[in-house]
PDB file of C-alpha atoms in Angstrom:
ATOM      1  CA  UNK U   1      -6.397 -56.588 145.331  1.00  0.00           C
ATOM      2  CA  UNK U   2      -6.305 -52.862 143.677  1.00  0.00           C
ATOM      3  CA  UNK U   3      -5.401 -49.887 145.829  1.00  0.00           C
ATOM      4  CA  UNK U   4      -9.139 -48.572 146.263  1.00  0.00           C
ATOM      5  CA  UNK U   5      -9.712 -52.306 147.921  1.00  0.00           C
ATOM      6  CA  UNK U   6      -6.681 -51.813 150.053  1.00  0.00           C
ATOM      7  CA  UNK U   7      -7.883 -48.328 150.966  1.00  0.00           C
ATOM      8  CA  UNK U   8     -11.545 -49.138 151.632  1.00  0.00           C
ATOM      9  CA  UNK U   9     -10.477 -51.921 153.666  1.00  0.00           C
ATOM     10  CA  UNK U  10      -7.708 -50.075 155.907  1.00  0.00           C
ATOM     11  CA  UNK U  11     -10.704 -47.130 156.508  1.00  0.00           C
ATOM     12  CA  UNK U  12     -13.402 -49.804 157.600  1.00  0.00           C
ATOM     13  CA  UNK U  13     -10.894 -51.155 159.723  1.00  0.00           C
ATOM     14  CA  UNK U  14      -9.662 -48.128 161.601  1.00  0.00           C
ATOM     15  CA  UNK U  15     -13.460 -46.737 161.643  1.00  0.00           C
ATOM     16  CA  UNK U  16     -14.372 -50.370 162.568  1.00  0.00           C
ATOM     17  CA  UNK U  17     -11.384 -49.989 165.736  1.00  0.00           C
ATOM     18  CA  UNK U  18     -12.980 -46.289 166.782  1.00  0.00           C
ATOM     19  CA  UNK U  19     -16.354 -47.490 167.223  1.00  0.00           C
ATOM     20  CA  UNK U  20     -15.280 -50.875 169.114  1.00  0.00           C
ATOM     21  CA  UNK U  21     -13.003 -48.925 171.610  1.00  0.00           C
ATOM     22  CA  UNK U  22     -15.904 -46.102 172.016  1.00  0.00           C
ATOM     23  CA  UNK U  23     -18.357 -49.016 172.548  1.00  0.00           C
ATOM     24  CA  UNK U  24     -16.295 -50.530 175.340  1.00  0.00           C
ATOM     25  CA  UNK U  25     -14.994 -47.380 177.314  1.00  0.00           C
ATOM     26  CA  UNK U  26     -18.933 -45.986 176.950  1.00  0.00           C
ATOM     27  CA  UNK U  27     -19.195 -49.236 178.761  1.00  0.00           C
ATOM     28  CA  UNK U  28     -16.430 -49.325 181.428  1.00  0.00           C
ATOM     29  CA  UNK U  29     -16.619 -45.359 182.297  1.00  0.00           C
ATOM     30  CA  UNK U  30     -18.839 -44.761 185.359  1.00  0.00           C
ATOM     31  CA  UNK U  31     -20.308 -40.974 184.756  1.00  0.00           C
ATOM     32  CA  UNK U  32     -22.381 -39.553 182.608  1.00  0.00           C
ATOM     33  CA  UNK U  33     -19.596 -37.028 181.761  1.00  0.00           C
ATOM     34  CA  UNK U  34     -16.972 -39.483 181.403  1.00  0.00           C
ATOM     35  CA  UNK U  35     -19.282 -41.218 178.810  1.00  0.00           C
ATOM     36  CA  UNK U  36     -19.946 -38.114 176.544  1.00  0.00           C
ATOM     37  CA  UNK U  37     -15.778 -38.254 175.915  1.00  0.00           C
ATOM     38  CA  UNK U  38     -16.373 -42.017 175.218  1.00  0.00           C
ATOM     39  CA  UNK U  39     -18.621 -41.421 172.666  1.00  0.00           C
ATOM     40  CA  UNK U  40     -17.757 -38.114 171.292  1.00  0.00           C
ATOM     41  CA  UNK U  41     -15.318 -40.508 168.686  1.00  0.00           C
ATOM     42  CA  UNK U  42     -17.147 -42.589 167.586  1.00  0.00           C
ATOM     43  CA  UNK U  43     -19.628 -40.320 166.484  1.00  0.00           C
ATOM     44  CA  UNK U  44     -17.439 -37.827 164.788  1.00  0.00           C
ATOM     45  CA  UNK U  45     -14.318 -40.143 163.868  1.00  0.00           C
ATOM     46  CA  UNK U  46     -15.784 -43.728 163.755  1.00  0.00           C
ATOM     47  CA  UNK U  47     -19.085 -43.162 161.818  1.00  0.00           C
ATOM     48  CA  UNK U  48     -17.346 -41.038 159.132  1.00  0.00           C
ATOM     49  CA  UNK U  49     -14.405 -43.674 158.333  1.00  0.00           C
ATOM     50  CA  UNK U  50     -16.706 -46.276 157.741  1.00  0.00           C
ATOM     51  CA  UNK U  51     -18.676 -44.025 155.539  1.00  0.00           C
ATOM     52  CA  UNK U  52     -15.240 -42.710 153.568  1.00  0.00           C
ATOM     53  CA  UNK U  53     -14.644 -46.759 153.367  1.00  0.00           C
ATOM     54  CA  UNK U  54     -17.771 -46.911 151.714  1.00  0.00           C
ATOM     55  CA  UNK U  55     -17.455 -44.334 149.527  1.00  0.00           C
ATOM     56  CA  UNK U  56     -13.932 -45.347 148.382  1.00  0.00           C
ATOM     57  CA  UNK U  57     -15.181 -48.877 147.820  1.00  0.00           C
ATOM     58  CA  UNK U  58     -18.963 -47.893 145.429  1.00  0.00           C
ATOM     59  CA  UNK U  59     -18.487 -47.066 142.218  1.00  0.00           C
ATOM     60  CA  UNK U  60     -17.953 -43.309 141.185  1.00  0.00           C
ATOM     61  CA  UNK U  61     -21.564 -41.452 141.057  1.00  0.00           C
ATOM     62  CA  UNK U  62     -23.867 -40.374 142.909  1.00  0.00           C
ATOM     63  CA  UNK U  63     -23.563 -43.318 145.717  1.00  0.00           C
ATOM     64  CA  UNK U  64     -19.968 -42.239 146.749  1.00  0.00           C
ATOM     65  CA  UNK U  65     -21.370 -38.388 146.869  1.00  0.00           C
ATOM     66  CA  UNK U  66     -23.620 -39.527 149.092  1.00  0.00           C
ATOM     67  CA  UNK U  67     -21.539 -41.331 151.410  1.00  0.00           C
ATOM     68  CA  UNK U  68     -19.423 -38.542 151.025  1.00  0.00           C
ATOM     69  CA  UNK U  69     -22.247 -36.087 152.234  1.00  0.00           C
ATOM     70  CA  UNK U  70     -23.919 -38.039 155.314  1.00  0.00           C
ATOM     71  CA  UNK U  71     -19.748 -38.497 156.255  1.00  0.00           C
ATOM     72  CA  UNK U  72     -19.357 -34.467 156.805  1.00  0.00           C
ATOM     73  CA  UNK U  73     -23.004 -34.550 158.312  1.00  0.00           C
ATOM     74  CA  UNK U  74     -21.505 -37.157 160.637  1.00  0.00           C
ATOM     75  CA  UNK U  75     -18.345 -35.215 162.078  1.00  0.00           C
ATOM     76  CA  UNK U  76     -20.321 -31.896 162.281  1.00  0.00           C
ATOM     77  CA  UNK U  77     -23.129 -33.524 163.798  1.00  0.00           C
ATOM     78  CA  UNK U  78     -21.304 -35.879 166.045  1.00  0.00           C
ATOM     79  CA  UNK U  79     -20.079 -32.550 168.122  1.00  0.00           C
ATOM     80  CA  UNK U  80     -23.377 -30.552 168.253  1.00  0.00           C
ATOM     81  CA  UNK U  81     -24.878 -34.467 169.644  1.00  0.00           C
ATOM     82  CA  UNK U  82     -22.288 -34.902 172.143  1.00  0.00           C
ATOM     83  CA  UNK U  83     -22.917 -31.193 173.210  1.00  0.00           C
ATOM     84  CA  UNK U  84     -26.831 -31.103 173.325  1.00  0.00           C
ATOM     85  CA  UNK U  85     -26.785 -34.480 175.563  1.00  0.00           C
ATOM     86  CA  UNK U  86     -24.240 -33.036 177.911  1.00  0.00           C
ATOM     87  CA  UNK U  87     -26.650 -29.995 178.387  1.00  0.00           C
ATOM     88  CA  UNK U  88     -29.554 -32.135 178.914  1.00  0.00           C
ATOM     89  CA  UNK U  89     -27.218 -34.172 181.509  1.00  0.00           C
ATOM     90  CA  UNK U  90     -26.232 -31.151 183.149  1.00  0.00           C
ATOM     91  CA  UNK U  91     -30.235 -30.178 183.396  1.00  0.00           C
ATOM     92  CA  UNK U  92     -31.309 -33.538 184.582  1.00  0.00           C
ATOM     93  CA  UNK U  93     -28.544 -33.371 187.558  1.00  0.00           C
ATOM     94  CA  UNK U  94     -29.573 -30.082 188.451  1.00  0.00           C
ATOM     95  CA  UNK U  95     -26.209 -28.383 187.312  1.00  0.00           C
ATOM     96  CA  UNK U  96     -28.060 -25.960 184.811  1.00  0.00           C
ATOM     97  CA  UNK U  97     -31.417 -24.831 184.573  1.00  0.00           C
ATOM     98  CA  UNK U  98     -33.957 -25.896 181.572  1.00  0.00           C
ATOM     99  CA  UNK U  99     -34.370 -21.877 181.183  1.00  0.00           C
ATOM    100  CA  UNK U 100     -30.400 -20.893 181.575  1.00  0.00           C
ATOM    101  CA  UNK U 101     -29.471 -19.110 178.417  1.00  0.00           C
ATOM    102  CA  UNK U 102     -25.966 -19.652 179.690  1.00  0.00           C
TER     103      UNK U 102
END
């Protein structure tokens, strides 16, 4: 196997190990809250390793650039997610109003 195998494999595994433990604490955690830190990795650490696996793995063009793109979209999206559906939690339990600007 050449190193870029070796690489792509060792990132689809760890992204691959991310997701899998986010899947089954998201399961096991009882509150909403508790669930936002369960997935908060897998969304912006999980996701984007198996995309850099990808990436490492296609051939060099506009494929990998891709990859490489919707991988940075990932980990700065995965944050503003995980914040927006803790502020709809927090409205739906009746911690924060819909109107709050705070």
């Amino acid at each position: 196997m050449d190193p870029r195998t070796v690489c792509a494999t060792v990132l689809l595994a760890a992204g691959t190990a991310v997701l899998l433990f986010a899947v089954l604490a998201f399961r096991t955690l009882p509150r909403p809250y508790a669930r936002l830190h369960a997935l908060a990795p897998g969304t912006s650490l999980g996701a984007p390793l198996t995309l850099l696996a990808l990436a490492v793995d296609a051939p060099p063009g506009r494929g990998a650039v891709k990859f490489l793109v919707i991988a940075a979209l990932m980990v700065l999206g995965g944050t503003l997610t995980t914040l927006a559906v803790g502020r709809v939690t927090a409205e739906h339990e009746g911690r924060l109003s819909g109107d709050s600007g705070t």
